[in-house]
PDB file of N, CA and C in Angstrom:
ATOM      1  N   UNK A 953     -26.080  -6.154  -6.214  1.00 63.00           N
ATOM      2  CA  UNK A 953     -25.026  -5.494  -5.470  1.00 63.00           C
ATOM      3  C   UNK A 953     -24.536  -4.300  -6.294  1.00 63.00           C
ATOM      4  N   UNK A 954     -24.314  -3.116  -5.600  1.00 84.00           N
ATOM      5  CA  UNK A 954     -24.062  -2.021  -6.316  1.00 84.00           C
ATOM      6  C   UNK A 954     -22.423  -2.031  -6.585  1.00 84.00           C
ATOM      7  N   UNK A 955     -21.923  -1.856  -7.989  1.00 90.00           N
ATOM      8  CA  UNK A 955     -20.737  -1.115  -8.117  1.00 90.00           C
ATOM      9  C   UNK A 955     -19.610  -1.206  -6.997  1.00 90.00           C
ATOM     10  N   UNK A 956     -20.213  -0.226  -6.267  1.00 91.00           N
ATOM     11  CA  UNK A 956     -19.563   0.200  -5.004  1.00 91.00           C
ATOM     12  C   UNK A 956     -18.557  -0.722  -4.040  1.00 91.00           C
ATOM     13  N   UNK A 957     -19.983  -1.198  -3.777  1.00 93.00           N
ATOM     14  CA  UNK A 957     -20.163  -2.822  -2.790  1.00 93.00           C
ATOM     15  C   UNK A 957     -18.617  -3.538  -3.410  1.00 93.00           C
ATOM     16  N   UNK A 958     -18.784  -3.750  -4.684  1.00 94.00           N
ATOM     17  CA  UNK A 958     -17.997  -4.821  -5.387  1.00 94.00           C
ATOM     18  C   UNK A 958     -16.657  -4.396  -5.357  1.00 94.00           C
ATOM     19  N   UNK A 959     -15.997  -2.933  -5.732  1.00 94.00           N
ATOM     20  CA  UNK A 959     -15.081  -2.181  -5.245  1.00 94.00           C
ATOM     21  C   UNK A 959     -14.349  -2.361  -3.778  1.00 94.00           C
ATOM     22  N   UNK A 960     -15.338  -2.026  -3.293  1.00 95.00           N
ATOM     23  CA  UNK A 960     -14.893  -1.606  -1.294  1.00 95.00           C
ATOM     24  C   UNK A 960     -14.074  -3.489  -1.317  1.00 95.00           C
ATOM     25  N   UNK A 961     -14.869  -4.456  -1.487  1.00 96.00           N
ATOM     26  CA  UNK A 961     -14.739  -6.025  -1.309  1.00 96.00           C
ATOM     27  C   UNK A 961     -13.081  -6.156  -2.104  1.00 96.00           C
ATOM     28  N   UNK A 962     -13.296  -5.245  -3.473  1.00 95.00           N
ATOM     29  CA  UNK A 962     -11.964  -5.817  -3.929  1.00 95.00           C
ATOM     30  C   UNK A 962     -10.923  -4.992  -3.083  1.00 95.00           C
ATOM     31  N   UNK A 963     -10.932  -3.802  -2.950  1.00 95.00           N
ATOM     32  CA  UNK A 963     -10.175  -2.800  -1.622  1.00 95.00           C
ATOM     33  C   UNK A 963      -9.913  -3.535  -0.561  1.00 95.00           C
ATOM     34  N   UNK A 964     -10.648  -4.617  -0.142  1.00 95.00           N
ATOM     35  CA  UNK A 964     -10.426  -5.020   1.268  1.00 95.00           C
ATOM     36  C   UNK A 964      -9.511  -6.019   0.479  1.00 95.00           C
ATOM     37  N   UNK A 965      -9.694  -7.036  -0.156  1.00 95.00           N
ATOM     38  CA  UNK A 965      -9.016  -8.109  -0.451  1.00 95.00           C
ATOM     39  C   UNK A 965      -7.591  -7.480  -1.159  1.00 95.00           C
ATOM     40  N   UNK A 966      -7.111  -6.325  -1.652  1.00 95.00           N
ATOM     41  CA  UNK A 966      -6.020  -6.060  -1.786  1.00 95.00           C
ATOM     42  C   UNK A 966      -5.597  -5.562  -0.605  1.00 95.00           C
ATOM     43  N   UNK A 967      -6.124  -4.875   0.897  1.00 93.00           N
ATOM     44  CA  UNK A 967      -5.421  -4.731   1.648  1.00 93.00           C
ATOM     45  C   UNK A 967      -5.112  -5.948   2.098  1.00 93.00           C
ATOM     46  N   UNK A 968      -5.706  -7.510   2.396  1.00 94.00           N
ATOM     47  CA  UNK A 968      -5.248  -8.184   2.467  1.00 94.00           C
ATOM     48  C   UNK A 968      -4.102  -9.404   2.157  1.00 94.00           C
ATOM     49  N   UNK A 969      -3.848  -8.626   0.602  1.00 92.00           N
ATOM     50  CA  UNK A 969      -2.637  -9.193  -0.053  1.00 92.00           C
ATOM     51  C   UNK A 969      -1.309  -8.153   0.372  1.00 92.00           C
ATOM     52  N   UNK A 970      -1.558  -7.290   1.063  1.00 92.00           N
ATOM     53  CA  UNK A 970      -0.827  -6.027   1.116  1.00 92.00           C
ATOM     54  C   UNK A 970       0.693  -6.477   2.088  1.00 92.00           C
ATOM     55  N   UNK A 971       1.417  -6.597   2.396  1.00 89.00           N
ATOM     56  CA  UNK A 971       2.347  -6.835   3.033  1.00 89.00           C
ATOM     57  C   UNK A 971       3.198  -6.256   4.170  1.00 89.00           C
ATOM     58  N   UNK A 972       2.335  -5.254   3.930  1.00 89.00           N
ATOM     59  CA  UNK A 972       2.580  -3.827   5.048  1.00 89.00           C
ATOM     60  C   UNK A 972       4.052  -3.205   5.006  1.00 89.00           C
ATOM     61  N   UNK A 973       4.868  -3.637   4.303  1.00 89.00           N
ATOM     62  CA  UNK A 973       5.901  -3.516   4.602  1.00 89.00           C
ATOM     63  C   UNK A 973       6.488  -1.956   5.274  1.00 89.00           C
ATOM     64  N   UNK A 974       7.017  -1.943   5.709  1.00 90.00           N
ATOM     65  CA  UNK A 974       7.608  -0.561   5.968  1.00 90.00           C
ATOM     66  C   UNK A 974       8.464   0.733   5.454  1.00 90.00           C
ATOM     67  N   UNK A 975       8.579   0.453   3.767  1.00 89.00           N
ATOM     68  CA  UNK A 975       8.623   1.528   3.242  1.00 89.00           C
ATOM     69  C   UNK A 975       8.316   0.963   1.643  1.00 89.00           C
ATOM     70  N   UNK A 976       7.205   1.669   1.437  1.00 87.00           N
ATOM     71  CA  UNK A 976       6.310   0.944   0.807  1.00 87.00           C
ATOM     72  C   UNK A 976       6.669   1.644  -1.011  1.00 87.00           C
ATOM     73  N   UNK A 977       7.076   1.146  -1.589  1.00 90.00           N
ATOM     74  CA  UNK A 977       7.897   1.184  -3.778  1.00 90.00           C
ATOM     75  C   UNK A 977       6.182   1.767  -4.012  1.00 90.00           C
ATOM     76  N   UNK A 978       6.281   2.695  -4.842  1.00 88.00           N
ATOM     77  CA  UNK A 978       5.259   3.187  -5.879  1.00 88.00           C
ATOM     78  C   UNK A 978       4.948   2.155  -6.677  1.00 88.00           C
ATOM     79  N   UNK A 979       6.191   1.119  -7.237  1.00 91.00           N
ATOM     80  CA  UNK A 979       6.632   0.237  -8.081  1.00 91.00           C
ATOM     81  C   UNK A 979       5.534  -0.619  -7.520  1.00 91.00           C
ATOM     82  N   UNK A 980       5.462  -1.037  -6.302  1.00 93.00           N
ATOM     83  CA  UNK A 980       5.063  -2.224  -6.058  1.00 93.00           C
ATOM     84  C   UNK A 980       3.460  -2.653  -6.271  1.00 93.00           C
ATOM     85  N   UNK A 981       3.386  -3.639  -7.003  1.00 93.00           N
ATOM     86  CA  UNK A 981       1.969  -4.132  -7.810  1.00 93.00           C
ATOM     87  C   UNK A 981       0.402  -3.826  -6.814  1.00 93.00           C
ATOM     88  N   UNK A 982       1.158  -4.076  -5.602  1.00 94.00           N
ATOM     89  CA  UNK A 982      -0.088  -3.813  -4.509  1.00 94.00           C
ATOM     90  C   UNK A 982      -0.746  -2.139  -4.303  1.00 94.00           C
ATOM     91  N   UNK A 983       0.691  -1.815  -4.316  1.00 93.00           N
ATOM     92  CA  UNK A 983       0.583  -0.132  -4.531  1.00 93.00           C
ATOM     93  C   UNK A 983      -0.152   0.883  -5.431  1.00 93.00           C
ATOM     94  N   UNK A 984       0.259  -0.001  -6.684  1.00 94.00           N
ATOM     95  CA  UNK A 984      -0.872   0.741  -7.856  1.00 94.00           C
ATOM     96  C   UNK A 984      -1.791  -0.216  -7.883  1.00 94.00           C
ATOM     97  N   UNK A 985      -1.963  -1.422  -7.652  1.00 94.00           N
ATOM     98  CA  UNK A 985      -3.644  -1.658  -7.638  1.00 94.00           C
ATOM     99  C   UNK A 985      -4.338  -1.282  -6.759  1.00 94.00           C
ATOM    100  N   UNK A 986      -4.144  -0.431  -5.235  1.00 94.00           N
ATOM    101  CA  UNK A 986      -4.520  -0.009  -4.179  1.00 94.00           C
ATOM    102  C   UNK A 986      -5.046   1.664  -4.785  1.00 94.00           C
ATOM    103  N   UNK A 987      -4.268   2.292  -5.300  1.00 94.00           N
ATOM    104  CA  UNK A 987      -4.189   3.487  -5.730  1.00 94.00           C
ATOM    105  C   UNK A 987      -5.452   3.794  -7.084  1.00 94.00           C
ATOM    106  N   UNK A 988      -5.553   2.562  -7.634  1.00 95.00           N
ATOM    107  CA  UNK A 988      -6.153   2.497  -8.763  1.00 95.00           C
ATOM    108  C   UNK A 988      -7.399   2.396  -8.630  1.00 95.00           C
ATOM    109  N   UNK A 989      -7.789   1.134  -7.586  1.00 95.00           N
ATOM    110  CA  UNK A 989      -8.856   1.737  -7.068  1.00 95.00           C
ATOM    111  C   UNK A 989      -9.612   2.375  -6.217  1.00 95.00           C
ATOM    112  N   UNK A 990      -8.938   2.663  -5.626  1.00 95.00           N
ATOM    113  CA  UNK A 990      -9.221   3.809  -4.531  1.00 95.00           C
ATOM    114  C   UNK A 990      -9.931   4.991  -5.801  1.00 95.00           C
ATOM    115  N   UNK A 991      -9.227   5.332  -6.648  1.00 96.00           N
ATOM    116  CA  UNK A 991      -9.926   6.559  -7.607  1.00 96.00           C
ATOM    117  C   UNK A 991     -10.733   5.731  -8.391  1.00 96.00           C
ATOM    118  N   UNK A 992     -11.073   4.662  -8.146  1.00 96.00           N
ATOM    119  CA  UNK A 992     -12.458   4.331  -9.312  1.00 96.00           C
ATOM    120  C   UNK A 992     -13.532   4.016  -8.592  1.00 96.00           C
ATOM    121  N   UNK A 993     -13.323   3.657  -6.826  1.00 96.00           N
ATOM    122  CA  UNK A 993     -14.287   3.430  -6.122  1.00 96.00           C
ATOM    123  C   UNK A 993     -14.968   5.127  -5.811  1.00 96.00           C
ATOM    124  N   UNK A 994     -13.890   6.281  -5.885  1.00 96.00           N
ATOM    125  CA  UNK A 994     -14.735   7.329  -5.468  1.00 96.00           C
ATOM    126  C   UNK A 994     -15.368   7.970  -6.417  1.00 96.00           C
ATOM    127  N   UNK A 995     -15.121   7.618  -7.744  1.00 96.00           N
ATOM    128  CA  UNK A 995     -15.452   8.207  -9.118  1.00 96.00           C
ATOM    129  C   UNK A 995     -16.932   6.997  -9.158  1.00 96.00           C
ATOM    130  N   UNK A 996     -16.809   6.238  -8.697  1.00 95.00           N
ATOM    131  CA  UNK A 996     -18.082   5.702  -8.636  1.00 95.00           C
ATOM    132  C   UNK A 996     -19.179   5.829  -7.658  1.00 95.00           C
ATOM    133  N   UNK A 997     -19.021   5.880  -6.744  1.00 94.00           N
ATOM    134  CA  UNK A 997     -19.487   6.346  -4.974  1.00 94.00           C
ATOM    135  C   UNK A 997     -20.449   7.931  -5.929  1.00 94.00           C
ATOM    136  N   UNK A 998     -19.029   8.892  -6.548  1.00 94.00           N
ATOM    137  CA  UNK A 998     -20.106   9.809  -6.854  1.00 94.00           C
ATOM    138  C   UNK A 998     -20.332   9.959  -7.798  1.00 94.00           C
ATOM    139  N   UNK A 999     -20.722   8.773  -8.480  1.00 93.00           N
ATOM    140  CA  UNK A 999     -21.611   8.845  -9.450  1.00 93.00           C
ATOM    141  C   UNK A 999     -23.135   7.873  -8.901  1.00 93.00           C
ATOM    142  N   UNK A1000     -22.915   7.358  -7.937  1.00 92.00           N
ATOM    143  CA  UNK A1000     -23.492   6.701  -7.266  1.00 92.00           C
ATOM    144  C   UNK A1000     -24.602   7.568  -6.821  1.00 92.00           C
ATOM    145  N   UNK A1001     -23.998   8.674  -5.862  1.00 91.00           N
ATOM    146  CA  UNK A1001     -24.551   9.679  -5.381  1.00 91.00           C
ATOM    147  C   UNK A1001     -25.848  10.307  -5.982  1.00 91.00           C
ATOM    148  N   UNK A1002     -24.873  10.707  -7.262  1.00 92.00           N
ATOM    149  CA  UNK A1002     -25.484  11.835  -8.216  1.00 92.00           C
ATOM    150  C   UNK A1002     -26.672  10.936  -8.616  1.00 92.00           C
ATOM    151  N   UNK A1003     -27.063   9.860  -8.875  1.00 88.00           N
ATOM    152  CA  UNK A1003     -28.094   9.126  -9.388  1.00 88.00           C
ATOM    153  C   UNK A1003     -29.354   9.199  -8.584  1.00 88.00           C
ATOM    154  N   UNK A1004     -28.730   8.999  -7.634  1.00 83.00           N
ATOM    155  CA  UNK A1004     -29.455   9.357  -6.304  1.00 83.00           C
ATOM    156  C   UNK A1004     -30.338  10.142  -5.830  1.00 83.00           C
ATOM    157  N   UNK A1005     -29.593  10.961  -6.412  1.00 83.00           N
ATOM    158  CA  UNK A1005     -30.246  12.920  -6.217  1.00 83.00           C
ATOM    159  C   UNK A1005     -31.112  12.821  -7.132  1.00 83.00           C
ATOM    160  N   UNK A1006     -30.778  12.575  -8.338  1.00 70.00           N
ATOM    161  CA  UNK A1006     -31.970  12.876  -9.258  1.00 70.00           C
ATOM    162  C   UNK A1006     -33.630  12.296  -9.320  1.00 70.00           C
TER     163      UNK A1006
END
């Protein structure tokens, strides 16, 4: 399973801890682990890419 794969799975399972609430704290733990990887799944995706190409 690529990287990726393993990312997107943990992305889904934090939107599922997510609480939706309606005005959503920077503070809040879901928030920066959502945020956190969101920029490591696309920093990987293109590096993913780039491997690709070559």
């Amino acid at each position: 399973m690529m990287q990726s794969e393993k990312l997107k799975k943990a992305l889904d399972a934090i939107e599922d801890a997510c609480g939706h609430c309606e005005i959503c704290s920077p503070d809040c733990p879901i928030s920066v682990a959502r945020r956190a990887l969101n920029g490591l799944y696309y920093d990987v995706k293109q590096m993913e890419e780039a491997e690709g190409q070559s």
